[in-house]
XYZ file of N, CA, C and O in Angstrom:
500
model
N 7.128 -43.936 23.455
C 8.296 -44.235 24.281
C 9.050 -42.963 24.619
O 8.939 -41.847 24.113
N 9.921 -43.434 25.688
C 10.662 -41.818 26.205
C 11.888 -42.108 25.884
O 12.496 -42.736 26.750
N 12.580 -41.809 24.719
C 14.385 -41.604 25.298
C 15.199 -40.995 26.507
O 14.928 -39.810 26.698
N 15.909 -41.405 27.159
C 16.907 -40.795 27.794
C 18.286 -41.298 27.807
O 18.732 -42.444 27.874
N 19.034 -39.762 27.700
C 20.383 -39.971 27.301
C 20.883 -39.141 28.508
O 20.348 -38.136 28.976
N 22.357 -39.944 29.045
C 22.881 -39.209 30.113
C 23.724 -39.155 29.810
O 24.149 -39.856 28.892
N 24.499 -38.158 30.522
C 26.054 -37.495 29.991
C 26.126 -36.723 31.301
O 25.338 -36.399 32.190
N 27.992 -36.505 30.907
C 28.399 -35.716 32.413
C 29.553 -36.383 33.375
O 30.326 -35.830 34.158
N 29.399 -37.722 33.047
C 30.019 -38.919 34.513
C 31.835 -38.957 34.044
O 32.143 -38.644 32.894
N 32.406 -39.174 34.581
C 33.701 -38.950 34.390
C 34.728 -39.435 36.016
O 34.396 -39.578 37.193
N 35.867 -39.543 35.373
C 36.673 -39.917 36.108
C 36.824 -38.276 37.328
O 36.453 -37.276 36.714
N 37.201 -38.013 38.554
C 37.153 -37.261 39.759
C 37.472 -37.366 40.800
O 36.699 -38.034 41.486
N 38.640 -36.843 41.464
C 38.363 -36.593 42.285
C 38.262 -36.364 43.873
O 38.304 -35.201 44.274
N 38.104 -37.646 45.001
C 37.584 -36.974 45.938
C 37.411 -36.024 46.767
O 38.483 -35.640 47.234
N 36.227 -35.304 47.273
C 35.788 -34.169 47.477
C 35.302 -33.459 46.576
O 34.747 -32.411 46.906
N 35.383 -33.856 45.125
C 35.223 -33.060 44.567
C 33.425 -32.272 43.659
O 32.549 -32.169 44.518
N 33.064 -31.922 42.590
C 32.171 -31.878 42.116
C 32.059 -32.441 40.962
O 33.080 -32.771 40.359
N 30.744 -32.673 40.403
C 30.341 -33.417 39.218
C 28.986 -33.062 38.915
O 28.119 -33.413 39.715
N 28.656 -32.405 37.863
C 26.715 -32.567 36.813
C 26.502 -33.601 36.171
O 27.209 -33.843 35.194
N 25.847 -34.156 36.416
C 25.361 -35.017 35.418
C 24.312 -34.746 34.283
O 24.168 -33.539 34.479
N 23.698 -34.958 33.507
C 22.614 -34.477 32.862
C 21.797 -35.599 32.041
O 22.443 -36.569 31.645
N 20.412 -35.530 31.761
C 19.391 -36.502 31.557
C 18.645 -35.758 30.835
O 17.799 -34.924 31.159
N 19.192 -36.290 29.319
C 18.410 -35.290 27.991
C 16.833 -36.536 28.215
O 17.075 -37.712 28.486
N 15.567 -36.127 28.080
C 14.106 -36.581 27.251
C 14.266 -36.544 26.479
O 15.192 -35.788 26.183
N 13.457 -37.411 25.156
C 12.565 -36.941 23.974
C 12.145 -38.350 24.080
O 12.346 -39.335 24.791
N 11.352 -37.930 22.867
C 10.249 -38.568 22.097
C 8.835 -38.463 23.469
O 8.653 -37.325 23.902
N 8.151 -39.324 23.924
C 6.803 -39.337 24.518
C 6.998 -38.481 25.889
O 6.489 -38.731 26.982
N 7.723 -37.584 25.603
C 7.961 -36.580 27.339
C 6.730 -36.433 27.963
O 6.742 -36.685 29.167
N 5.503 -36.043 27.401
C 4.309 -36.005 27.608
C 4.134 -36.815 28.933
O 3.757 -36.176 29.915
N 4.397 -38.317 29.083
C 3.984 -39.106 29.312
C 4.748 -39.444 31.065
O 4.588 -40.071 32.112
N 5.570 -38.546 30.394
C 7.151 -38.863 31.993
C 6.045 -37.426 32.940
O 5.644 -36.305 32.628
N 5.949 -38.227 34.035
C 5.325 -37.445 35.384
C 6.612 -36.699 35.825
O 6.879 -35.499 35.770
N 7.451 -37.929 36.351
C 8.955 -37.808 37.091
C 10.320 -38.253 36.406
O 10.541 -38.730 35.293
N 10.972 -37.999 37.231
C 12.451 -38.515 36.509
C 13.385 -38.266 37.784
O 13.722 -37.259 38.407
N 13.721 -40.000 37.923
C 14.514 -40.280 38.966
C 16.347 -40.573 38.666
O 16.700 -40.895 37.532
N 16.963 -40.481 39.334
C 18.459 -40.840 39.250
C 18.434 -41.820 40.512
O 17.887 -41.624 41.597
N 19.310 -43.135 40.005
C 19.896 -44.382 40.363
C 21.431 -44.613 39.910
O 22.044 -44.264 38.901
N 21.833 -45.398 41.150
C 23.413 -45.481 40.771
C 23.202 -46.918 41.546
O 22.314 -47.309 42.304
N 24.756 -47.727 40.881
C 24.765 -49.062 40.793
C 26.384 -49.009 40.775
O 27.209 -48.534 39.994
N 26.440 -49.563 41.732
C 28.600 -49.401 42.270
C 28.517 -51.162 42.367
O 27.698 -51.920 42.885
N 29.987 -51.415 41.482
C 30.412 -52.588 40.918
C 30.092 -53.849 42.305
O 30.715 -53.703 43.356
N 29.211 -54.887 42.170
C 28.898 -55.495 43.224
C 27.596 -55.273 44.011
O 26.918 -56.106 44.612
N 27.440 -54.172 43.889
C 26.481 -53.983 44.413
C 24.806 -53.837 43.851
O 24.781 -53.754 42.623
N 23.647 -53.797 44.390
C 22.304 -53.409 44.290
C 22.209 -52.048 43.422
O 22.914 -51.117 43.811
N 21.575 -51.892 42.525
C 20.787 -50.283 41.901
C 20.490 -49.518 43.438
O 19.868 -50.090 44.333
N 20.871 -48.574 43.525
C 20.299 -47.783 44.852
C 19.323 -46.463 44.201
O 19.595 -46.072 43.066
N 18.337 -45.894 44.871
C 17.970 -44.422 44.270
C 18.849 -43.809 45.142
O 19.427 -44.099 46.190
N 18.765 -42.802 44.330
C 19.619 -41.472 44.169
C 18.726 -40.404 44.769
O 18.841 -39.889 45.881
N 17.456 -40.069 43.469
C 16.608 -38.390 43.864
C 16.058 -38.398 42.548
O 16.513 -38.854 41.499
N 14.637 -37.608 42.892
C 13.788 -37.785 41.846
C 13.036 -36.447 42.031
O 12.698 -35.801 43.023
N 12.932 -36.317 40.993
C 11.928 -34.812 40.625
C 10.982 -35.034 39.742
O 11.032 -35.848 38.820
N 9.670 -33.954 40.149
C 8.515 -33.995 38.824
C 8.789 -33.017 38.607
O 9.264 -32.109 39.289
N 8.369 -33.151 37.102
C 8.383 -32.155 36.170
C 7.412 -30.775 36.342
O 7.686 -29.593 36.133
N 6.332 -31.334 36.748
C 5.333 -29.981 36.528
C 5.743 -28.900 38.073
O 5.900 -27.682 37.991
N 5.843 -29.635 39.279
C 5.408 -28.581 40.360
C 7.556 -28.723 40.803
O 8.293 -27.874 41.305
N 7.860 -30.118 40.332
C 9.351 -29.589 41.160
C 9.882 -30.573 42.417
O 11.054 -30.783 42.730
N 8.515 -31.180 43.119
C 8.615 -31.852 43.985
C 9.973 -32.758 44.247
O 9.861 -33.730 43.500
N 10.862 -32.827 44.782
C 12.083 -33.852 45.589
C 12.077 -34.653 46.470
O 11.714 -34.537 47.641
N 12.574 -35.679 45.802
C 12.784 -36.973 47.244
C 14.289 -37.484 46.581
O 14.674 -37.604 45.418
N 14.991 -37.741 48.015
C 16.153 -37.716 47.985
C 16.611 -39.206 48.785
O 15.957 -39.826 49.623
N 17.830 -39.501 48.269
C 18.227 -40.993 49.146
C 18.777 -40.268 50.938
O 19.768 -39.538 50.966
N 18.300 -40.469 51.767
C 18.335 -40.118 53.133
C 20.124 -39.907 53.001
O 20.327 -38.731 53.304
N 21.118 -40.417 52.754
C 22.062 -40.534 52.779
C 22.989 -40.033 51.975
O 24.217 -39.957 52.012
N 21.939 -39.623 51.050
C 22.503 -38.151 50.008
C 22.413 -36.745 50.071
O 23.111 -35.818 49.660
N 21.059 -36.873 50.877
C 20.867 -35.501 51.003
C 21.767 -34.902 52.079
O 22.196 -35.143 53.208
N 21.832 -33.719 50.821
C 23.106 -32.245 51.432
C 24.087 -32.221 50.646
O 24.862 -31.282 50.467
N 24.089 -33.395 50.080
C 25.860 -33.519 49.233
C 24.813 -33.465 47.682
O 25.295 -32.728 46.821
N 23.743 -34.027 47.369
C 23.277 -34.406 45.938
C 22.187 -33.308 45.897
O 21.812 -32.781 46.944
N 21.618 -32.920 44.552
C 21.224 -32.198 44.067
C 20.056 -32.294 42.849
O 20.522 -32.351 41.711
N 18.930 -32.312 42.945
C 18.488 -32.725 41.720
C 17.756 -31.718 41.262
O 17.067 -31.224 42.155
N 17.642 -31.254 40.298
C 17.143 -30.222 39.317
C 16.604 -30.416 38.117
O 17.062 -31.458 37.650
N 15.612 -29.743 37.172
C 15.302 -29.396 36.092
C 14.881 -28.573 34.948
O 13.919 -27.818 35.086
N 15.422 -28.638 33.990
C 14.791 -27.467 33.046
C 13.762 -28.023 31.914
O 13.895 -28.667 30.873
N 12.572 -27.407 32.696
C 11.178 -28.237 31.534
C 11.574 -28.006 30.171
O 11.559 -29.002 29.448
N 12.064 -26.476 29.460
C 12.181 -26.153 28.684
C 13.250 -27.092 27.636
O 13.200 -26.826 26.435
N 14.017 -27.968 28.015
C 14.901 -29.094 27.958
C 14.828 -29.993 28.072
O 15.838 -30.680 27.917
N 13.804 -30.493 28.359
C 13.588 -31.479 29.193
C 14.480 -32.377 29.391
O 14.608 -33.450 28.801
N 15.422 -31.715 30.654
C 16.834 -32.251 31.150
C 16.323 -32.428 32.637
O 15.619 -31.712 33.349
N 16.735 -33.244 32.773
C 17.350 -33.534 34.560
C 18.373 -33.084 35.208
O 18.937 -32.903 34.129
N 19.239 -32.690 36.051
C 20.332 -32.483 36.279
C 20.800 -33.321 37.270
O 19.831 -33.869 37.794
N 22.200 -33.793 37.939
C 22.358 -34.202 39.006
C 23.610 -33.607 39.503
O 24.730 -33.987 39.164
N 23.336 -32.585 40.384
C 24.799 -32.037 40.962
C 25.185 -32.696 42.173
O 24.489 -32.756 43.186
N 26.415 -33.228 42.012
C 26.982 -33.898 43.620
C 28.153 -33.536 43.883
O 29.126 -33.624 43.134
N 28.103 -32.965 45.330
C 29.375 -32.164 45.660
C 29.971 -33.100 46.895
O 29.345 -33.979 47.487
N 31.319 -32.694 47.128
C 32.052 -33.590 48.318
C 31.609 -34.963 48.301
O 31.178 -35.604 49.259
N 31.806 -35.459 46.753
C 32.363 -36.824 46.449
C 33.326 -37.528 47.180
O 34.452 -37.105 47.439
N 32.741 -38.887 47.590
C 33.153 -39.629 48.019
C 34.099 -40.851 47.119
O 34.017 -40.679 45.903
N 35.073 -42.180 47.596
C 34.854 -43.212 46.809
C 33.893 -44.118 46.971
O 33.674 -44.884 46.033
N 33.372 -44.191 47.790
C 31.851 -44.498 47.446
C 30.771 -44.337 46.395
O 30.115 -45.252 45.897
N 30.690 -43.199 46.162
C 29.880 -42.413 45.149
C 30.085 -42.917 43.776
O 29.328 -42.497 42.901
N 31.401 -44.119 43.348
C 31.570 -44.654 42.403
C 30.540 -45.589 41.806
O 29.991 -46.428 42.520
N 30.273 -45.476 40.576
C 29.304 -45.898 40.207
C 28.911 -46.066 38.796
O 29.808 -45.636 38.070
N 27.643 -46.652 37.962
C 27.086 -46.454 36.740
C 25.781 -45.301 37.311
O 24.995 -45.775 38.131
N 25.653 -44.399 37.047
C 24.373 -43.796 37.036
C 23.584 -43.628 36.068
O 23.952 -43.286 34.944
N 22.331 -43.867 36.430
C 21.259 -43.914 35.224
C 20.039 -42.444 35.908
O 19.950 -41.769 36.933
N 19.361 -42.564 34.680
C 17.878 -41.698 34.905
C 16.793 -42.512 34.679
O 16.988 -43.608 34.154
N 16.024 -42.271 34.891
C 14.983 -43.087 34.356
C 13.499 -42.511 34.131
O 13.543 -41.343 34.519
N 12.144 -42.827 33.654
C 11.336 -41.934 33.879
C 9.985 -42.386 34.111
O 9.503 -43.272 33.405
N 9.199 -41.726 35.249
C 7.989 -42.276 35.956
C 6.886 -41.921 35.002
O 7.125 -41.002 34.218
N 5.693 -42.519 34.946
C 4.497 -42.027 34.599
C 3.548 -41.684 36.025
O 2.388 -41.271 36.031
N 4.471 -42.010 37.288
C 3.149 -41.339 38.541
C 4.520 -41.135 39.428
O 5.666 -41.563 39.289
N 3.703 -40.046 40.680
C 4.959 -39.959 41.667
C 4.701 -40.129 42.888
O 3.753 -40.880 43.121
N 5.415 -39.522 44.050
C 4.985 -39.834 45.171
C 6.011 -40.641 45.569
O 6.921 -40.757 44.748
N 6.145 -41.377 46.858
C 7.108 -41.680 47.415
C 7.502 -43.291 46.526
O 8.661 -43.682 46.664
N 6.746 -43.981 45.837
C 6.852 -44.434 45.106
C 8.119 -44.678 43.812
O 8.430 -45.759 43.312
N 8.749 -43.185 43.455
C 9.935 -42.787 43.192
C 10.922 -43.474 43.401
O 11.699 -43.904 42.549
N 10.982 -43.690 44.999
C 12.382 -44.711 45.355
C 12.057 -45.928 45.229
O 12.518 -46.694 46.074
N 11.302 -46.410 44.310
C 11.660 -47.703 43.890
C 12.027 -47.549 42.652
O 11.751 -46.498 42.075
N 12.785 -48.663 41.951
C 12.779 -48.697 40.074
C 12.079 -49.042 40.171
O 11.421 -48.159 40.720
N 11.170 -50.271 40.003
C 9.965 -50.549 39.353
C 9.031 -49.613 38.911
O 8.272 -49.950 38.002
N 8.956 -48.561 39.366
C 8.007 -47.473 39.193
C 8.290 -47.309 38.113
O 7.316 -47.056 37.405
N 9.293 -47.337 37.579
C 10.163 -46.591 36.132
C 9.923 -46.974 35.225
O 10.446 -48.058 34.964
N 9.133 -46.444 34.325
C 9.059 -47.119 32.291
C 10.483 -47.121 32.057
O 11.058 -48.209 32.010
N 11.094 -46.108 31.914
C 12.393 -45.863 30.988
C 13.041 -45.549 31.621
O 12.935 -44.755 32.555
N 14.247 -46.372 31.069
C 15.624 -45.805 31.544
C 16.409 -45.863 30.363
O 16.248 -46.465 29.301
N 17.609 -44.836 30.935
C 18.878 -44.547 30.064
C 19.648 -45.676 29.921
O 19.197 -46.820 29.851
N 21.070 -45.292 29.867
C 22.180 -46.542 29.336
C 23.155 -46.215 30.620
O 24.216 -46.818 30.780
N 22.723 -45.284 31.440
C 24.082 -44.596 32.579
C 25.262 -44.005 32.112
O 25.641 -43.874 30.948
N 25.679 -43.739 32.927
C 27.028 -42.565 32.305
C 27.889 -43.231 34.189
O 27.382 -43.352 35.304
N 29.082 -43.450 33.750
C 30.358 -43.999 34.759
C 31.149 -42.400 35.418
O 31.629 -41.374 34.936
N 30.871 -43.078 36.996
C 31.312 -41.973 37.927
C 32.554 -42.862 38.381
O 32.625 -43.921 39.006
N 33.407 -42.103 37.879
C 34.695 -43.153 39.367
C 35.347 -41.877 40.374
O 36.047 -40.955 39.955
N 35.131 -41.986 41.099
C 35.890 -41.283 42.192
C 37.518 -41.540 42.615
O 37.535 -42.758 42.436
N 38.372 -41.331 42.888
C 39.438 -41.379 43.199
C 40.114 -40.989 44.134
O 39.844 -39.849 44.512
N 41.247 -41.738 44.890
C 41.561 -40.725 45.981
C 42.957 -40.019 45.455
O 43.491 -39.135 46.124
């Protein structure tokens, strides 16, 4: 199995910036990718942006990209999620989660073995 623990989410903001972060362990081996999803009160899980681990590859929610950010350090096996010029929109539970294959496939959850517990974004005006 893969743990993931997220941290980072906090009260902010608008316009402003926020990291998030998406510690691995235990079966990392096994995680191809590792996607970020957010889920705003009422609403559907949406993807966020997803990265593999080995080459780096990104896919991004059409409607994020420019403002969101996704990154990693293998050596950590962390995720990152930087999002700048926060919206109240952008309010949310965000989670990570982690693939065993990738490809555009990513923007779905189902793809996902594991997920975290999320970490709470509230935006503010």
């Amino acid at each position: 199995q893969v743990q993931l623990v997220e941290s980072g989410g906090r009260l902010v903001q608008a316009g402003g910036s926020l990291r998030l972060s998406c510690a691995a362990s235990g079966r990392t081996s096994s995680s191809y990718a590792m996607g970020w999803f957010r889920q705003a009160p009422g609403k559907e899980r949406e993807f966020v942006a997803a990265i593999s681990w080995s080459v780096g590859f990104t896919y991004y929610a059409e409607s994020l990209k420019g403002r969101f950010t996704i990154s990693r350090d293998n050596a950590k096996k962390t995720v990152y999620l930087d999002m700048n010029s926060l919206k109240l929109e952008d309010t949310g539970v965000y989670s990570c989660a982690s693939a065993s294959q990738g490809g555009e496939w990513l923007r779905l959850g189902r793809t996902y073995d594991y997920w975290g517990q999320g970490t709470q974004v509230t935006v503010s005006s």
